[in-house]
């Protein structure tokens, strides 16, 4: 079976989909972290790594890929999810 691979928008590396976090721009234009991979809309992926998140914030990689602003709140929820996956 073929493993679905996705590209991290920060480091540009390709990884298994389940290793990445998905961030979605919903049809309403909201940008949010898609914890379960079920939210419909335009999605981008990022490594579960604060290094990649910081890089994405600095280069605005997420908002450019999504063509929508990413709120600090969304960034914080991504950071939280990264920390949680690092802990367990
Ligand atoms: Zn990455």
PDB file of N, CA and C and ligand atoms in Angstrom:
ATOM      1  N   UNK A   1       0.844  -1.200   0.000  1.00  0.00           N
ATOM      2  CA  UNK A   1       0.000   0.000   0.000  1.00  0.00           C
ATOM      3  C   UNK A   1       0.877   1.248   0.000  1.00  0.00           C
ATOM      4  N   UNK A   2       0.480   2.204  -0.785  1.00  0.00           N
ATOM      5  CA  UNK A   2       1.265   3.431  -0.889  1.00  0.00           C
ATOM      6  C   UNK A   2       0.999   4.328   0.323  1.00  0.00           C
ATOM      7  N   UNK A   3       2.069   4.799   0.934  1.00  0.00           N
ATOM      8  CA  UNK A   3       1.923   5.687   2.090  1.00  0.00           C
ATOM      9  C   UNK A   3       1.735   7.115   1.590  1.00  0.00           C
ATOM     10  N   UNK A   4       0.661   7.794   2.071  1.00  0.00           N
ATOM     11  CA  UNK A   4       0.472   9.171   1.605  1.00  0.00           C
ATOM     12  C   UNK A   4       1.548  10.099   2.160  1.00  0.00           C
ATOM     13  N   UNK A   5       2.210  10.798   1.273  1.00  0.00           N
ATOM     14  CA  UNK A   5       3.270  11.716   1.654  1.00  0.00           C
ATOM     15  C   UNK A   5       2.807  13.145   1.415  1.00  0.00           C
ATOM     16  N   UNK A   6       3.219  14.026   2.326  1.00  0.00           N
ATOM     17  CA  UNK A   6       2.878  15.441   2.185  1.00  0.00           C
ATOM     18  C   UNK A   6       4.124  16.276   2.435  1.00  0.00           C
ATOM     19  N   UNK A   7       4.077  17.496   1.910  1.00  0.00           N
ATOM     20  CA  UNK A   7       5.227  18.384   2.046  1.00  0.00           C
ATOM     21  C   UNK A   7       5.022  19.381   3.173  1.00  0.00           C
ATOM     22  N   UNK A   8       6.052  19.528   4.014  1.00  0.00           N
ATOM     23  CA  UNK A   8       6.020  20.548   5.062  1.00  0.00           C
ATOM     24  C   UNK A   8       6.223  21.904   4.399  1.00  0.00           C
ATOM     25  N   UNK A   9       5.345  22.852   4.719  1.00  0.00           N
ATOM     26  CA  UNK A   9       5.451  24.156   4.054  1.00  0.00           C
ATOM     27  C   UNK A   9       6.611  24.991   4.599  1.00  0.00           C
ATOM     28  N   UNK A  10       7.214  24.582   5.713  1.00  0.00           N
ATOM     29  CA  UNK A  10       8.348  25.329   6.263  1.00  0.00           C
ATOM     30  C   UNK A  10       9.686  24.809   5.728  1.00  0.00           C
ATOM     31  N   UNK A  11       9.952  23.513   5.916  1.00  0.00           N
ATOM     32  CA  UNK A  11      11.264  22.983   5.524  1.00  0.00           C
ATOM     33  C   UNK A  11      11.248  22.337   4.144  1.00  0.00           C
ATOM     34  N   UNK A  12      10.065  22.185   3.572  1.00  0.00           N
ATOM     35  CA  UNK A  12       9.913  21.626   2.228  1.00  0.00           C
ATOM     36  C   UNK A  12      10.227  20.149   2.127  1.00  0.00           C
ATOM     37  N   UNK A  13      10.412  19.513   3.269  1.00  0.00           N
ATOM     38  CA  UNK A  13      10.659  18.077   3.264  1.00  0.00           C
ATOM     39  C   UNK A  13       9.368  17.309   3.067  1.00  0.00           C
ATOM     40  N   UNK A  14       9.465  16.100   2.550  1.00  0.00           N
ATOM     41  CA  UNK A  14       8.281  15.256   2.380  1.00  0.00           C
ATOM     42  C   UNK A  14       8.244  14.204   3.476  1.00  0.00           C
ATOM     43  N   UNK A  15       7.086  14.057   4.080  1.00  0.00           N
ATOM     44  CA  UNK A  15       6.930  13.132   5.194  1.00  0.00           C
ATOM     45  C   UNK A  15       5.599  12.417   5.089  1.00  0.00           C
ATOM     46  N   UNK A  16       5.470  11.341   5.871  1.00  0.00           N
ATOM     47  CA  UNK A  16       4.182  10.665   5.946  1.00  0.00           C
ATOM     48  C   UNK A  16       3.167  11.645   6.517  1.00  0.00           C
ATOM     49  N   UNK A  17       1.997  11.608   5.916  1.00  0.00           N
ATOM     50  CA  UNK A  17       0.914  12.515   6.298  1.00  0.00           C
ATOM     51  C   UNK A  17       0.666  12.539   7.808  1.00  0.00           C
ATOM     52  N   UNK A  18       0.683  11.363   8.431  1.00  0.00           N
ATOM     53  CA  UNK A  18       0.370  11.303   9.869  1.00  0.00           C
ATOM     54  C   UNK A  18       1.459  11.909  10.753  1.00  0.00           C
ATOM     55  N   UNK A  19       2.635  12.128  10.196  1.00  0.00           N
ATOM     56  CA  UNK A  19       3.699  12.764  10.969  1.00  0.00           C
ATOM     57  C   UNK A  19       3.575  14.277  10.979  1.00  0.00           C
ATOM     58  N   UNK A  20       2.705  14.788  10.121  1.00  0.00           N
ATOM     59  CA  UNK A  20       2.579  16.235   9.974  1.00  0.00           C
ATOM     60  C   UNK A  20       1.284  16.749  10.610  1.00  0.00           C
ATOM     61  N   UNK A  21       1.253  18.054  10.834  1.00  0.00           N
ATOM     62  CA  UNK A  21       0.023  18.700  11.271  1.00  0.00           C
ATOM     63  C   UNK A  21      -0.610  19.362  10.052  1.00  0.00           C
ATOM     64  N   UNK A  22      -1.933  19.327  10.007  1.00  0.00           N
ATOM     65  CA  UNK A  22      -2.645  19.940   8.883  1.00  0.00           C
ATOM     66  C   UNK A  22      -3.298  21.233   9.346  1.00  0.00           C
ATOM     67  N   UNK A  23      -3.093  22.269   8.581  1.00  0.00           N
ATOM     68  CA  UNK A  23      -3.728  23.553   8.858  1.00  0.00           C
ATOM     69  C   UNK A  23      -4.637  23.852   7.668  1.00  0.00           C
ATOM     70  N   UNK A  24      -5.855  24.227   7.988  1.00  0.00           N
ATOM     71  CA  UNK A  24      -6.878  24.366   6.943  1.00  0.00           C
ATOM     72  C   UNK A  24      -7.462  25.762   6.881  1.00  0.00           C
ATOM     73  N   UNK A  25      -7.685  26.215   5.666  1.00  0.00           N
ATOM     74  CA  UNK A  25      -8.505  27.413   5.474  1.00  0.00           C
ATOM     75  C   UNK A  25      -9.882  26.911   5.086  1.00  0.00           C
ATOM     76  N   UNK A  26     -10.827  27.167   5.951  1.00  0.00           N
ATOM     77  CA  UNK A  26     -12.186  26.674   5.703  1.00  0.00           C
ATOM     78  C   UNK A  26     -12.845  27.504   4.610  1.00  0.00           C
ATOM     79  N   UNK A  27     -13.965  26.997   4.055  1.00  0.00           N
ATOM     80  CA  UNK A  27     -14.678  27.788   3.036  1.00  0.00           C
ATOM     81  C   UNK A  27     -15.105  29.163   3.550  1.00  0.00           C
ATOM     82  N   UNK A  28     -15.220  29.328   4.870  1.00  0.00           N
ATOM     83  CA  UNK A  28     -15.566  30.627   5.454  1.00  0.00           C
ATOM     84  C   UNK A  28     -14.368  31.572   5.563  1.00  0.00           C
ATOM     85  N   UNK A  29     -13.179  31.050   5.284  1.00  0.00           N
ATOM     86  CA  UNK A  29     -11.989  31.890   5.338  1.00  0.00           C
ATOM     87  C   UNK A  29     -11.262  31.850   6.672  1.00  0.00           C
ATOM     88  N   UNK A  30     -11.725  31.001   7.584  1.00  0.00           N
ATOM     89  CA  UNK A  30     -11.018  30.852   8.854  1.00  0.00           C
ATOM     90  C   UNK A  30      -9.845  29.905   8.663  1.00  0.00           C
ATOM     91  N   UNK A  31      -8.746  30.204   9.363  1.00  0.00           N
ATOM     92  CA  UNK A  31      -7.597  29.312   9.316  1.00  0.00           C
ATOM     93  C   UNK A  31      -7.493  28.630  10.670  1.00  0.00           C
ATOM     94  N   UNK A  32      -7.500  27.316  10.658  1.00  0.00           N
ATOM     95  CA  UNK A  32      -7.422  26.595  11.927  1.00  0.00           C
ATOM     96  C   UNK A  32      -6.623  25.311  11.811  1.00  0.00           C
ATOM     97  N   UNK A  33      -6.214  24.819  12.974  1.00  0.00           N
ATOM     98  CA  UNK A  33      -5.497  23.559  13.037  1.00  0.00           C
ATOM     99  C   UNK A  33      -6.504  22.426  12.917  1.00  0.00           C
ATOM    100  N   UNK A  34      -6.241  21.521  11.995  1.00  0.00           N
ATOM    101  CA  UNK A  34      -7.131  20.390  11.775  1.00  0.00           C
ATOM    102  C   UNK A  34      -6.552  19.175  12.498  1.00  0.00           C
ATOM    103  N   UNK A  35      -7.015  18.979  13.723  1.00  0.00           N
ATOM    104  CA  UNK A  35      -6.448  17.915  14.570  1.00  0.00           C
ATOM    105  C   UNK A  35      -6.698  16.517  14.021  1.00  0.00           C
ATOM    106  N   UNK A  36      -7.824  16.314  13.364  1.00  0.00           N
ATOM    107  CA  UNK A  36      -8.185  14.975  12.929  1.00  0.00           C
ATOM    108  C   UNK A  36      -8.080  14.752  11.415  1.00  0.00           C
ATOM    109  N   UNK A  37      -7.702  15.786  10.699  1.00  0.00           N
ATOM    110  CA  UNK A  37      -7.566  15.631   9.252  1.00  0.00           C
ATOM    111  C   UNK A  37      -8.894  15.492   8.539  1.00  0.00           C
ATOM    112  N   UNK A  38      -9.939  16.024   9.146  1.00  0.00           N
ATOM    113  CA  UNK A  38     -11.283  15.853   8.578  1.00  0.00           C
ATOM    114  C   UNK A  38     -11.924  17.157   8.106  1.00  0.00           C
ATOM    115  N   UNK A  39     -11.304  18.280   8.438  1.00  0.00           N
ATOM    116  CA  UNK A  39     -11.901  19.559   8.086  1.00  0.00           C
ATOM    117  C   UNK A  39     -11.751  19.798   6.586  1.00  0.00           C
ATOM    118  N   UNK A  40     -12.835  20.208   5.958  1.00  0.00           N
ATOM    119  CA  UNK A  40     -12.742  20.458   4.524  1.00  0.00           C
ATOM    120  C   UNK A  40     -12.229  21.863   4.264  1.00  0.00           C
ATOM    121  N   UNK A  41     -11.572  22.022   3.155  1.00  0.00           N
ATOM    122  CA  UNK A  41     -11.006  23.311   2.808  1.00  0.00           C
ATOM    123  C   UNK A  41      -9.607  23.115   2.273  1.00  0.00           C
ATOM    124  N   UNK A  42      -8.934  24.236   2.066  1.00  0.00           N
ATOM    125  CA  UNK A  42      -7.583  24.175   1.532  1.00  0.00           C
ATOM    126  C   UNK A  42      -6.609  23.895   2.676  1.00  0.00           C
ATOM    127  N   UNK A  43      -5.840  22.846   2.560  1.00  0.00           N
ATOM    128  CA  UNK A  43      -4.951  22.458   3.653  1.00  0.00           C
ATOM    129  C   UNK A  43      -3.477  22.575   3.313  1.00  0.00           C
ATOM    130  N   UNK A  44      -2.700  22.898   4.321  1.00  0.00           N
ATOM    131  CA  UNK A  44      -1.244  22.844   4.197  1.00  0.00           C
ATOM    132  C   UNK A  44      -0.714  22.017   5.367  1.00  0.00           C
ATOM    133  N   UNK A  45       0.512  21.568   5.228  1.00  0.00           N
ATOM    134  CA  UNK A  45       1.079  20.687   6.243  1.00  0.00           C
ATOM    135  C   UNK A  45       2.348  21.276   6.821  1.00  0.00           C
ATOM    136  N   UNK A  46       2.602  20.909   8.072  1.00  0.00           N
ATOM    137  CA  UNK A  46       3.831  21.346   8.719  1.00  0.00           C
ATOM    138  C   UNK A  46       4.309  20.238   9.660  1.00  0.00           C
ATOM    139  N   UNK A  47       5.626  20.115   9.793  1.00  0.00           N
ATOM    140  CA  UNK A  47       6.211  19.128  10.703  1.00  0.00           C
ATOM    141  C   UNK A  47       5.752  19.403  12.131  1.00  0.00           C
ATOM    142  N   UNK A  48       5.738  18.375  12.938  1.00  0.00           N
ATOM    143  CA  UNK A  48       5.475  18.545  14.369  1.00  0.00           C
ATOM    144  C   UNK A  48       6.769  18.988  15.027  1.00  0.00           C
ATOM    145  N   UNK A  49       7.203  20.170  14.667  1.00  0.00           N
ATOM    146  CA  UNK A  49       8.483  20.672  15.144  1.00  0.00           C
ATOM    147  C   UNK A  49       8.383  22.181  15.341  1.00  0.00           C
ATOM    148  N   UNK A  50       8.826  22.645  16.504  1.00  0.00           N
ATOM    149  CA  UNK A  50       8.760  24.083  16.761  1.00  0.00           C
ATOM    150  C   UNK A  50       9.695  24.839  15.832  1.00  0.00           C
ATOM    151  N   UNK A  51      10.748  24.171  15.428  1.00  0.00           N
ATOM    152  CA  UNK A  51      11.690  24.782  14.497  1.00  0.00           C
ATOM    153  C   UNK A  51      10.975  25.121  13.184  1.00  0.00           C
ATOM    154  N   UNK A  52      10.217  24.163  12.683  1.00  0.00           N
ATOM    155  CA  UNK A  52       9.480  24.400  11.446  1.00  0.00           C
ATOM    156  C   UNK A  52       8.382  25.444  11.657  1.00  0.00           C
ATOM    157  N   UNK A  53       7.730  25.397  12.814  1.00  0.00           N
ATOM    158  CA  UNK A  53       6.685  26.382  13.083  1.00  0.00           C
ATOM    159  C   UNK A  53       7.274  27.797  13.131  1.00  0.00           C
ATOM    160  N   UNK A  54       8.390  27.944  13.831  1.00  0.00           N
ATOM    161  CA  UNK A  54       9.024  29.261  13.916  1.00  0.00           C
ATOM    162  C   UNK A  54       9.450  29.763  12.538  1.00  0.00           C
ATOM    163  N   UNK A  55       9.945  28.830  11.747  1.00  0.00           N
ATOM    164  CA  UNK A  55      10.353  29.176  10.396  1.00  0.00           C
ATOM    165  C   UNK A  55       9.145  29.618   9.564  1.00  0.00           C
ATOM    166  N   UNK A  56       8.043  28.889   9.730  1.00  0.00           N
ATOM    167  CA  UNK A  56       6.822  29.208   8.987  1.00  0.00           C
ATOM    168  C   UNK A  56       6.266  30.574   9.398  1.00  0.00           C
ATOM    169  N   UNK A  57       6.366  30.882  10.703  1.00  0.00           N
ATOM    170  CA  UNK A  57       5.889  32.182  11.188  1.00  0.00           C
ATOM    171  C   UNK A  57       6.749  33.292  10.591  1.00  0.00           C
ATOM    172  N   UNK A  58       8.045  33.082  10.641  1.00  0.00           N
ATOM    173  CA  UNK A  58       9.004  34.076  10.160  1.00  0.00           C
ATOM    174  C   UNK A  58       8.852  34.361   8.661  1.00  0.00           C
ATOM    175  N   UNK A  59       8.671  33.320   7.896  1.00  0.00           N
ATOM    176  CA  UNK A  59       8.575  33.476   6.434  1.00  0.00           C
ATOM    177  C   UNK A  59       7.130  33.629   5.961  1.00  0.00           C
ATOM    178  N   UNK A  60       6.188  33.556   6.910  1.00  0.00           N
ATOM    179  CA  UNK A  60       4.749  33.594   6.585  1.00  0.00           C
ATOM    180  C   UNK A  60       4.376  32.511   5.580  1.00  0.00           C
ATOM    181  N   UNK A  61       5.040  31.379   5.702  1.00  0.00           N
ATOM    182  CA  UNK A  61       4.812  30.280   4.759  1.00  0.00           C
ATOM    183  C   UNK A  61       3.364  29.791   4.784  1.00  0.00           C
ATOM    184  N   UNK A  62       2.774  29.753   5.976  1.00  0.00           N
ATOM    185  CA  UNK A  62       1.407  29.230   6.073  1.00  0.00           C
ATOM    186  C   UNK A  62       0.400  30.170   5.436  1.00  0.00           C
ATOM    187  N   UNK A  63       0.514  31.465   5.772  1.00  0.00           N
ATOM    188  CA  UNK A  63      -0.463  32.394   5.211  1.00  0.00           C
ATOM    189  C   UNK A  63      -0.288  32.545   3.696  1.00  0.00           C
ATOM    190  N   UNK A  64       0.951  32.413   3.246  1.00  0.00           N
ATOM    191  CA  UNK A  64       1.155  32.479   1.791  1.00  0.00           C
ATOM    192  C   UNK A  64       0.570  31.254   1.100  1.00  0.00           C
ATOM    193  N   UNK A  65       0.796  30.089   1.699  1.00  0.00           N
ATOM    194  CA  UNK A  65       0.274  28.852   1.097  1.00  0.00           C
ATOM    195  C   UNK A  65      -1.255  28.821   1.124  1.00  0.00           C
ATOM    196  N   UNK A  66      -1.821  29.392   2.188  1.00  0.00           N
ATOM    197  CA  UNK A  66      -3.282  29.361   2.338  1.00  0.00           C
ATOM    198  C   UNK A  66      -3.957  30.574   1.718  1.00  0.00           C
ATOM    199  N   UNK A  67      -3.160  31.577   1.398  1.00  0.00           N
ATOM    200  CA  UNK A  67      -3.679  32.836   0.866  1.00  0.00           C
ATOM    201  C   UNK A  67      -4.704  33.435   1.824  1.00  0.00           C
ATOM    202  N   UNK A  68      -4.376  33.360   3.103  1.00  0.00           N
ATOM    203  CA  UNK A  68      -5.223  33.924   4.154  1.00  0.00           C
ATOM    204  C   UNK A  68      -4.353  34.193   5.371  1.00  0.00           C
ATOM    205  N   UNK A  69      -4.700  35.215   6.159  1.00  0.00           N
ATOM    206  CA  UNK A  69      -3.909  35.472   7.359  1.00  0.00           C
ATOM    207  C   UNK A  69      -4.094  34.372   8.396  1.00  0.00           C
ATOM    208  N   UNK A  70      -3.001  34.062   9.089  1.00  0.00           N
ATOM    209  CA  UNK A  70      -3.047  33.057  10.146  1.00  0.00           C
ATOM    210  C   UNK A  70      -2.937  33.797  11.479  1.00  0.00           C
ATOM    211  N   UNK A  71      -3.944  33.657  12.330  1.00  0.00           N
ATOM    212  CA  UNK A  71      -3.967  34.397  13.591  1.00  0.00           C
ATOM    213  C   UNK A  71      -2.955  33.834  14.587  1.00  0.00           C
ATOM    214  N   UNK A  72      -2.569  34.698  15.544  1.00  0.00           N
ATOM    215  CA  UNK A  72      -1.665  34.271  16.613  1.00  0.00           C
ATOM    216  C   UNK A  72      -2.267  33.101  17.383  1.00  0.00           C
ATOM    217  N   UNK A  73      -3.580  33.144  17.511  1.00  0.00           N
ATOM    218  CA  UNK A  73      -4.287  32.089  18.219  1.00  0.00           C
ATOM    219  C   UNK A  73      -4.092  30.729  17.525  1.00  0.00           C
ATOM    220  N   UNK A  74      -4.177  30.748  16.203  1.00  0.00           N
ATOM    221  CA  UNK A  74      -3.967  29.512  15.443  1.00  0.00           C
ATOM    222  C   UNK A  74      -2.521  29.039  15.580  1.00  0.00           C
ATOM    223  N   UNK A  75      -1.580  29.985  15.517  1.00  0.00           N
ATOM    224  CA  UNK A  75      -0.165  29.638  15.697  1.00  0.00           C
ATOM    225  C   UNK A  75       0.043  28.982  17.064  1.00  0.00           C
ATOM    226  N   UNK A  76      -0.599  29.567  18.087  1.00  0.00           N
ATOM    227  CA  UNK A  76      -0.459  29.011  19.436  1.00  0.00           C
ATOM    228  C   UNK A  76      -1.069  27.612  19.551  1.00  0.00           C
ATOM    229  N   UNK A  77      -2.181  27.393  18.853  1.00  0.00           N
ATOM    230  CA  UNK A  77      -2.782  26.055  18.919  1.00  0.00           C
ATOM    231  C   UNK A  77      -1.893  25.029  18.210  1.00  0.00           C
ATOM    232  N   UNK A  78      -1.205  25.459  17.167  1.00  0.00           N
ATOM    233  CA  UNK A  78      -0.253  24.572  16.478  1.00  0.00           C
ATOM    234  C   UNK A  78       0.925  24.263  17.418  1.00  0.00           C
ATOM    235  N   UNK A  79       1.411  25.329  18.082  1.00  0.00           N
ATOM    236  CA  UNK A  79       2.542  25.166  19.011  1.00  0.00           C
ATOM    237  C   UNK A  79       2.175  24.179  20.135  1.00  0.00           C
ATOM    238  N   UNK A  80       0.954  24.343  20.621  1.00  0.00           N
ATOM    239  CA  UNK A  80       0.463  23.456  21.672  1.00  0.00           C
ATOM    240  C   UNK A  80       0.420  22.009  21.199  1.00  0.00           C
ATOM    241  N   UNK A  81      -0.077  21.806  19.998  1.00  0.00           N
ATOM    242  CA  UNK A  81      -0.172  20.450  19.444  1.00  0.00           C
ATOM    243  C   UNK A  81       1.209  19.832  19.243  1.00  0.00           C
ATOM    244  N   UNK A  82       2.176  20.646  18.870  1.00  0.00           N
ATOM    245  CA  UNK A  82       3.551  20.164  18.703  1.00  0.00           C
ATOM    246  C   UNK A  82       4.109  19.733  20.050  1.00  0.00           C
ATOM    247  N   UNK A  83       3.876  20.569  21.062  1.00  0.00           N
ATOM    248  CA  UNK A  83       4.383  20.235  22.409  1.00  0.00           C
ATOM    249  C   UNK A  83       3.732  18.974  22.940  1.00  0.00           C
ATOM    250  N   UNK A  84       2.442  18.830  22.692  1.00  0.00           N
ATOM    251  CA  UNK A  84       1.741  17.631  23.158  1.00  0.00           C
ATOM    252  C   UNK A  84       2.271  16.387  22.473  1.00  0.00           C
ATOM    253  N   UNK A  85       2.542  16.473  21.160  1.00  0.00           N
ATOM    254  CA  UNK A  85       3.040  15.272  20.487  1.00  0.00           C
ATOM    255  C   UNK A  85       4.484  14.981  20.898  1.00  0.00           C
ATOM    256  N   UNK A  86       5.228  16.023  21.284  1.00  0.00           N
ATOM    257  CA  UNK A  86       6.597  15.803  21.758  1.00  0.00           C
ATOM    258  C   UNK A  86       6.595  15.099  23.116  1.00  0.00           C
ATOM    259  N   UNK A  87       5.552  15.360  23.902  1.00  0.00           N
ATOM    260  CA  UNK A  87       5.475  14.763  25.231  1.00  0.00           C
ATOM    261  C   UNK A  87       4.937  13.341  25.226  1.00  0.00           C
ATOM    262  N   UNK A  88       4.338  12.970  24.147  1.00  0.00           N
ATOM    263  CA  UNK A  88       3.802  11.646  24.261  1.00  0.00           C
ATOM    264  C   UNK A  88       3.474  11.045  22.914  1.00  0.00           C
TER     265      UNK A  88
HETATM  266 ZN1  LIG B   1       9.294  20.784   8.301  1.00  0.00          ZN
END
